[in-house]
GROMACS .gro file of N, CA, C and O in nm:
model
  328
    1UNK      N    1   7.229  11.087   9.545
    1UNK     CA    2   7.123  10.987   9.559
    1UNK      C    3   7.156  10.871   9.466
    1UNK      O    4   7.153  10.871   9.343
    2UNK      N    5   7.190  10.769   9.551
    2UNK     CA    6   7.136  10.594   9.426
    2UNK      C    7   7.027  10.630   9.387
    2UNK      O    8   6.942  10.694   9.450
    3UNK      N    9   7.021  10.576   9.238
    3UNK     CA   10   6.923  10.550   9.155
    3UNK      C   11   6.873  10.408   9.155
    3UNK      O   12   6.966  10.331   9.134
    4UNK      N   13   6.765  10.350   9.170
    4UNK     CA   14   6.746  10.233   9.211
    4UNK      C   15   6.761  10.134   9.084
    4UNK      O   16   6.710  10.169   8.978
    5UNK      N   17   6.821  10.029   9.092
    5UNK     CA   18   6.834   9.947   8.965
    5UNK      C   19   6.739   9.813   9.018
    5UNK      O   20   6.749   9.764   9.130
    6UNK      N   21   6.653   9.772   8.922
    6UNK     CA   22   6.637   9.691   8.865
    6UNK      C   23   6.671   9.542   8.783
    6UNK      O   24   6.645   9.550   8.663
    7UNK      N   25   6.702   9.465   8.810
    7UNK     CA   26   6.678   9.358   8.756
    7UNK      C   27   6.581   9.324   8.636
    7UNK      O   28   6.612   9.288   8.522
    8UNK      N   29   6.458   9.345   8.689
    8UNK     CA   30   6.352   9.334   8.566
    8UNK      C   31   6.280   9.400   8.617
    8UNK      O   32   6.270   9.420   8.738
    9UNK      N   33   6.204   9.456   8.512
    9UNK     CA   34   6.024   9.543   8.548
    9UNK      C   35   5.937   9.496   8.650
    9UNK      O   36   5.908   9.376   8.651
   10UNK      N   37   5.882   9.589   8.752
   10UNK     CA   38   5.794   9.505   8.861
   10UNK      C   39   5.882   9.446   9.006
   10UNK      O   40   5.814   9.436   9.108
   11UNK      N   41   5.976   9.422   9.011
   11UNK     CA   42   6.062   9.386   9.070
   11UNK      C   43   6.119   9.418   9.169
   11UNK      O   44   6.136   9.540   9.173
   12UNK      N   45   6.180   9.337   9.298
   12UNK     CA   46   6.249   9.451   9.393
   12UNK      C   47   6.360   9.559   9.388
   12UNK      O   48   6.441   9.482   9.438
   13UNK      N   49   6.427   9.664   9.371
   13UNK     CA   50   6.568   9.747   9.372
   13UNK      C   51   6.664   9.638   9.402
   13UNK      O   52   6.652   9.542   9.478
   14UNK      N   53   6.747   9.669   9.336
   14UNK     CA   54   6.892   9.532   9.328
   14UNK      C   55   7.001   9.627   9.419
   14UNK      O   56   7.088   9.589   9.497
   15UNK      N   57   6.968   9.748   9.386
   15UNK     CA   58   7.025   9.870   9.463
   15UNK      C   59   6.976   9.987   9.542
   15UNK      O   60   6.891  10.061   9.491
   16UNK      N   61   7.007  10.004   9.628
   16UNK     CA   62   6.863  10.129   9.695
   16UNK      C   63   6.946  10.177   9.785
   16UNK      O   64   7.023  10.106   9.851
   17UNK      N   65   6.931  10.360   9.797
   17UNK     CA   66   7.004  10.407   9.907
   17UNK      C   67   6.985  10.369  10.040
   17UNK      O   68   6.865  10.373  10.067
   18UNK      N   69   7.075  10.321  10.163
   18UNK     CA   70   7.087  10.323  10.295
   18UNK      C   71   7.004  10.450  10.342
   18UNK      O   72   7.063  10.550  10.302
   19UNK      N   73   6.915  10.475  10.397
   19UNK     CA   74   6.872  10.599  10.492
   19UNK      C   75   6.762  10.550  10.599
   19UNK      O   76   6.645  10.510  10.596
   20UNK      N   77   6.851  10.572  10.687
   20UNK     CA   78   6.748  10.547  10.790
   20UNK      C   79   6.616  10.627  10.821
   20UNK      O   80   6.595  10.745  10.794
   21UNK      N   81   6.527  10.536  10.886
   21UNK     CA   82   6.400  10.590  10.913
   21UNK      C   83   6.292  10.582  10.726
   21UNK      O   84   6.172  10.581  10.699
   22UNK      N   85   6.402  10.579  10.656
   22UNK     CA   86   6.315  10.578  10.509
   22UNK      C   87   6.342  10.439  10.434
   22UNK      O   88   6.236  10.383  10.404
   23UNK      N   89   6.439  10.380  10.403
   23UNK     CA   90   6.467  10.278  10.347
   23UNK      C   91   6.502  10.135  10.442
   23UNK      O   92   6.495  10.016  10.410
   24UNK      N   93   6.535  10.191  10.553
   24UNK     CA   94   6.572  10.123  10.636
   24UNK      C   95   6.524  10.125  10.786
   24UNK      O   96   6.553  10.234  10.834
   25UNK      N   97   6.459  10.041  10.879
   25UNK     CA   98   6.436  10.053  11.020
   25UNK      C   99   6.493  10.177  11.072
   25UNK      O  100   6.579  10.235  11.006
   26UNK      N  101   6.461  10.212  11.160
   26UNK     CA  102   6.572  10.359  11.249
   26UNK      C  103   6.620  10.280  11.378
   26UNK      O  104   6.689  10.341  11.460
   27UNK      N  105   6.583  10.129  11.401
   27UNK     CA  106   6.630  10.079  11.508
   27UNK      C  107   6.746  10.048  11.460
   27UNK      O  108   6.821  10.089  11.548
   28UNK      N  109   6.832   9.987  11.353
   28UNK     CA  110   6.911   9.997  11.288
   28UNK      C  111   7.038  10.061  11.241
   28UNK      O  112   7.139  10.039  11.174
   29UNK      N  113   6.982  10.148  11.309
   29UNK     CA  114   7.097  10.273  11.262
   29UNK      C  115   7.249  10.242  11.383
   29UNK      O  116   7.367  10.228  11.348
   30UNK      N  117   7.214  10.240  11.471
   30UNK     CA  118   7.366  10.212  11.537
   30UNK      C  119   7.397  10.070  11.477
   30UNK      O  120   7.518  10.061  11.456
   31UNK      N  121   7.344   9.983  11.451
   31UNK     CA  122   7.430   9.857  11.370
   31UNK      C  123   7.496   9.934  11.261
   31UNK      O  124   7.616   9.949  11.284
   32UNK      N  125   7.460   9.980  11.165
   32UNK     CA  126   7.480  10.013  11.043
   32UNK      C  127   7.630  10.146  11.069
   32UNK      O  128   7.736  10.152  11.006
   33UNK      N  129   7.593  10.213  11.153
   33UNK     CA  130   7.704  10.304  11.209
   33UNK      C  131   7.765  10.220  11.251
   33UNK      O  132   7.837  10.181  11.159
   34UNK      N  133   7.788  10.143  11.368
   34UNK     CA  134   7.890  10.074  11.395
   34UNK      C  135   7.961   9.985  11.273
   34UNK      O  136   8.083   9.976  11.263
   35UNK      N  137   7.905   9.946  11.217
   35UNK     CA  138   7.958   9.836  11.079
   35UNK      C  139   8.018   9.941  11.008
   35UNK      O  140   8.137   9.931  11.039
   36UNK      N  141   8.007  10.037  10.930
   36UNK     CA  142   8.050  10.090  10.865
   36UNK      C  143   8.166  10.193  10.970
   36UNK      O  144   8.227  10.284  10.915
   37UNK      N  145   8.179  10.176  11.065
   37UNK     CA  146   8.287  10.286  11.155
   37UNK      C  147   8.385  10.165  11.151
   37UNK      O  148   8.497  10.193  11.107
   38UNK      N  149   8.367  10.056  11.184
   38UNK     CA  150   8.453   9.936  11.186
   38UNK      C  151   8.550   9.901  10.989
   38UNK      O  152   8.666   9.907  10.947
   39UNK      N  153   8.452   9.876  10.947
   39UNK     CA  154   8.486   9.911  10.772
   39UNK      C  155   8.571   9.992  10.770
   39UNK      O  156   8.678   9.981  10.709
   40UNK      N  157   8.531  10.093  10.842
   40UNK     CA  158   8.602  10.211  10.767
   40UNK      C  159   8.744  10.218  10.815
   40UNK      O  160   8.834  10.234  10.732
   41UNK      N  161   8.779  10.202  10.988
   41UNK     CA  162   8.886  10.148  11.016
   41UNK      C  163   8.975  10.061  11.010
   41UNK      O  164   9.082  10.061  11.071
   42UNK      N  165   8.917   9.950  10.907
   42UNK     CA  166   8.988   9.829  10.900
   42UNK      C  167   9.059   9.897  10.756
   42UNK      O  168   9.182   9.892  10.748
   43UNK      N  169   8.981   9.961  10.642
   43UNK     CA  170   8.979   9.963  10.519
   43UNK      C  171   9.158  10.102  10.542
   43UNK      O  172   9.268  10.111  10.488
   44UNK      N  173   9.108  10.153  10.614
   44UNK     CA  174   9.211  10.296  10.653
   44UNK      C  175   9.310  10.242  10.699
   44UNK      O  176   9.411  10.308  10.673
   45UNK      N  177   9.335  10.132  10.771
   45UNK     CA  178   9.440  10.063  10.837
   45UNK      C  179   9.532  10.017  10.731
   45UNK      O  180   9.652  10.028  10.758
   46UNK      N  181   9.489   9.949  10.574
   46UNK     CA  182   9.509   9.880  10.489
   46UNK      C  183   9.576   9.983  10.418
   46UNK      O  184   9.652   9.942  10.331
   47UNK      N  185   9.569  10.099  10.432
   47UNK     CA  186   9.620  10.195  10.352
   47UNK      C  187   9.719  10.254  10.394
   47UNK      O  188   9.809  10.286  10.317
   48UNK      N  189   9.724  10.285  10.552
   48UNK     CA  190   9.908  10.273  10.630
   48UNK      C  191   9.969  10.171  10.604
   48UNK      O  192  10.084  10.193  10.566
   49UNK      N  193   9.929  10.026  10.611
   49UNK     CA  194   9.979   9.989  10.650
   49UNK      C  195  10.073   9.945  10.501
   49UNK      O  196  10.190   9.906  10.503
   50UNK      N  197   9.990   9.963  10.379
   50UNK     CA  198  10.070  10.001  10.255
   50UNK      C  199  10.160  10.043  10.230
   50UNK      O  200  10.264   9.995  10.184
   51UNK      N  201  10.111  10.206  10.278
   51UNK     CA  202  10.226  10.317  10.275
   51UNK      C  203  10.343  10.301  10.327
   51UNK      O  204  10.440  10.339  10.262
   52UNK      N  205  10.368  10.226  10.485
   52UNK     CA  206  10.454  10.193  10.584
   52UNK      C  207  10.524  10.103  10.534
   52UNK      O  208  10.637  10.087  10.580
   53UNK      N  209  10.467  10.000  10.402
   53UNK     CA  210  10.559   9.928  10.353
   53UNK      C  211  10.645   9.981  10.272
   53UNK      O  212  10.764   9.964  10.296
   54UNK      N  213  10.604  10.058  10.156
   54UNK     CA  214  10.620  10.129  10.090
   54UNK      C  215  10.744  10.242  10.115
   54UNK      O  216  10.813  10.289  10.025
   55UNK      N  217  10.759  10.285  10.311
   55UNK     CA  218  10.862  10.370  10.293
   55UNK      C  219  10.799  10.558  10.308
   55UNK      O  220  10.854  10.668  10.305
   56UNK      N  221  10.635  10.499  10.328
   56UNK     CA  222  10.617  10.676  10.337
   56UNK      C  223  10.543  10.690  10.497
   56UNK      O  224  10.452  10.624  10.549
   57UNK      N  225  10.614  10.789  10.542
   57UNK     CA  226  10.578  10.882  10.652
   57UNK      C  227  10.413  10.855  10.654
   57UNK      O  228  10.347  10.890  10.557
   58UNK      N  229  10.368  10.811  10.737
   58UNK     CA  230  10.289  10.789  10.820
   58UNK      C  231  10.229  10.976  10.910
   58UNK      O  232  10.265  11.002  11.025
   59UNK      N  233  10.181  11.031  10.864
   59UNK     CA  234  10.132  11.174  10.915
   59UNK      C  235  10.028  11.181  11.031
   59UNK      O  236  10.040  11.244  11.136
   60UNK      N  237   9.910  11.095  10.987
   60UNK     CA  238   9.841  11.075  11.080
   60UNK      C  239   9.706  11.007  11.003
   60UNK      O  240   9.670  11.019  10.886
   61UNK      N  241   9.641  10.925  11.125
   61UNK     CA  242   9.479  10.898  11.106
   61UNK      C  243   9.368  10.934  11.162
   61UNK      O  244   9.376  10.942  11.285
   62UNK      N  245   9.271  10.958  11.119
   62UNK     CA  246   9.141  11.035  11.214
   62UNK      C  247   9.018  10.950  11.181
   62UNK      O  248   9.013  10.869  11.088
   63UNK      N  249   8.907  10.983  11.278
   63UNK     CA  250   8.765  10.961  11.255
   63UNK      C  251   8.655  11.117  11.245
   63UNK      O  252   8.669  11.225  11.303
   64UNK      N  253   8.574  11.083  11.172
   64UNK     CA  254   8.471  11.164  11.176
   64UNK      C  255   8.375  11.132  11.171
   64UNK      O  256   8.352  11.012  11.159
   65UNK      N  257   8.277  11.223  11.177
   65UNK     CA  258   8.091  11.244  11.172
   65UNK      C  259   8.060  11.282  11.036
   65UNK      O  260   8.100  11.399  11.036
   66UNK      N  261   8.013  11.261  10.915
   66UNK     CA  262   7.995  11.324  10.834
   66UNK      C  263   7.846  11.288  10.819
   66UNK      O  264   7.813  11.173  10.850
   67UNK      N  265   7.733  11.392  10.767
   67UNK     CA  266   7.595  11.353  10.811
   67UNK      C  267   7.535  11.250  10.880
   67UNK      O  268   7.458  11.169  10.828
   68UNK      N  269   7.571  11.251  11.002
   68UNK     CA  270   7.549  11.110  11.075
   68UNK      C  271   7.584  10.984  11.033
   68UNK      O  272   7.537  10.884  11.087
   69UNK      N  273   7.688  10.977  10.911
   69UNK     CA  274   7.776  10.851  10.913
   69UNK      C  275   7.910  10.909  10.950
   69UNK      O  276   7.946  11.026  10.945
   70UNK      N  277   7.992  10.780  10.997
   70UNK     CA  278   8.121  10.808  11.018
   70UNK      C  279   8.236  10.783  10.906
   70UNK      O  280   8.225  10.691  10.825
   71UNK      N  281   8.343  10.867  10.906
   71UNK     CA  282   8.447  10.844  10.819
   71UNK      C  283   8.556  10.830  10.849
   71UNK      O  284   8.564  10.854  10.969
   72UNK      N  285   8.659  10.800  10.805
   72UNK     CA  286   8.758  10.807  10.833
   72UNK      C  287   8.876  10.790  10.724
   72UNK      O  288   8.860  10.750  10.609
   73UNK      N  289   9.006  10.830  10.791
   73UNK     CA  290   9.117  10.915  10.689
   73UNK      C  291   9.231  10.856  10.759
   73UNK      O  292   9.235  10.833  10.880
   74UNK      N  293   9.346  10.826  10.653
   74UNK     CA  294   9.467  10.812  10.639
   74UNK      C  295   9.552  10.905  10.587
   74UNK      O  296   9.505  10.949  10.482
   75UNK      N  297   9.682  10.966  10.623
   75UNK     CA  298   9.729  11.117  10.627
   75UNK      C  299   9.865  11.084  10.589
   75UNK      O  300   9.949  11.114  10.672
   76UNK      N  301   9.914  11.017  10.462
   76UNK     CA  302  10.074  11.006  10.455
   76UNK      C  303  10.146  11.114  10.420
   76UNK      O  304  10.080  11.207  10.375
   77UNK      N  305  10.243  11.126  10.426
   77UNK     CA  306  10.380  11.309  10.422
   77UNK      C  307  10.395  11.247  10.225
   77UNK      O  308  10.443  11.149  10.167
   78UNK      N  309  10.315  11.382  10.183
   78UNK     CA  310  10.305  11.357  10.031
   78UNK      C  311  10.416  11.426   9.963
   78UNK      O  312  10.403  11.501   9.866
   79UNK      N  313  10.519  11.397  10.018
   79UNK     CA  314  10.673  11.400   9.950
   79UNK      C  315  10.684  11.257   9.894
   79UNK      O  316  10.697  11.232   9.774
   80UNK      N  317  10.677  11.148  10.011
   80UNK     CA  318  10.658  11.014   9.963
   80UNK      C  319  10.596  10.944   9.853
   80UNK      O  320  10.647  10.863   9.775
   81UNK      N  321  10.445  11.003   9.860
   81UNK     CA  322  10.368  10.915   9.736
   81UNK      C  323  10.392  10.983   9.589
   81UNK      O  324  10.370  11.099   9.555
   82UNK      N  325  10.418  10.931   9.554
   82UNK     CA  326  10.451  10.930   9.407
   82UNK      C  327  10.289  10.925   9.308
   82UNK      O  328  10.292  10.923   9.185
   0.00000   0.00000   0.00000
């Protein structure tokens, strides 16, 4: 769980957990899934496409479901990374 921060006393959260239906609309939720499935593939891409410079085996990439957000993974042959 985020702990909500503050700015000053009285004030709105400067930080507040994402959860739908509680912090956030529930109409919302496929934007927020889609944005963050997109993130997450762009961010995972950045990390082959490192490695590939770099000289390491490329193993594989995936997506997942993890409590109704999505994740995703970059898989290099860890002989390579140092």
């Amino acid at each position: 769980i985020v702990w909500l921060l503050r700015a000053k006393p009285n004030e709105e959260p400067v930080l507040a957990p994402v959860l739908p239906g509680v912090t956030v609309p529930l109409s919302d939720f496929v934007a927020y899934f889609v944005a963050l499935l997109l993130a997450g593939i762009v961010h995972e891409l950045g990390h082959a496409v490192a490695g590939v410079s770099h000289l390491c085996a490329l193993e594989g990439m995936g997506l997942s479901i993890v409590v109704a957000f999505p994740t995703a993974y970059t898989e290099l042959r860890s002989q390579d990374v140092d």
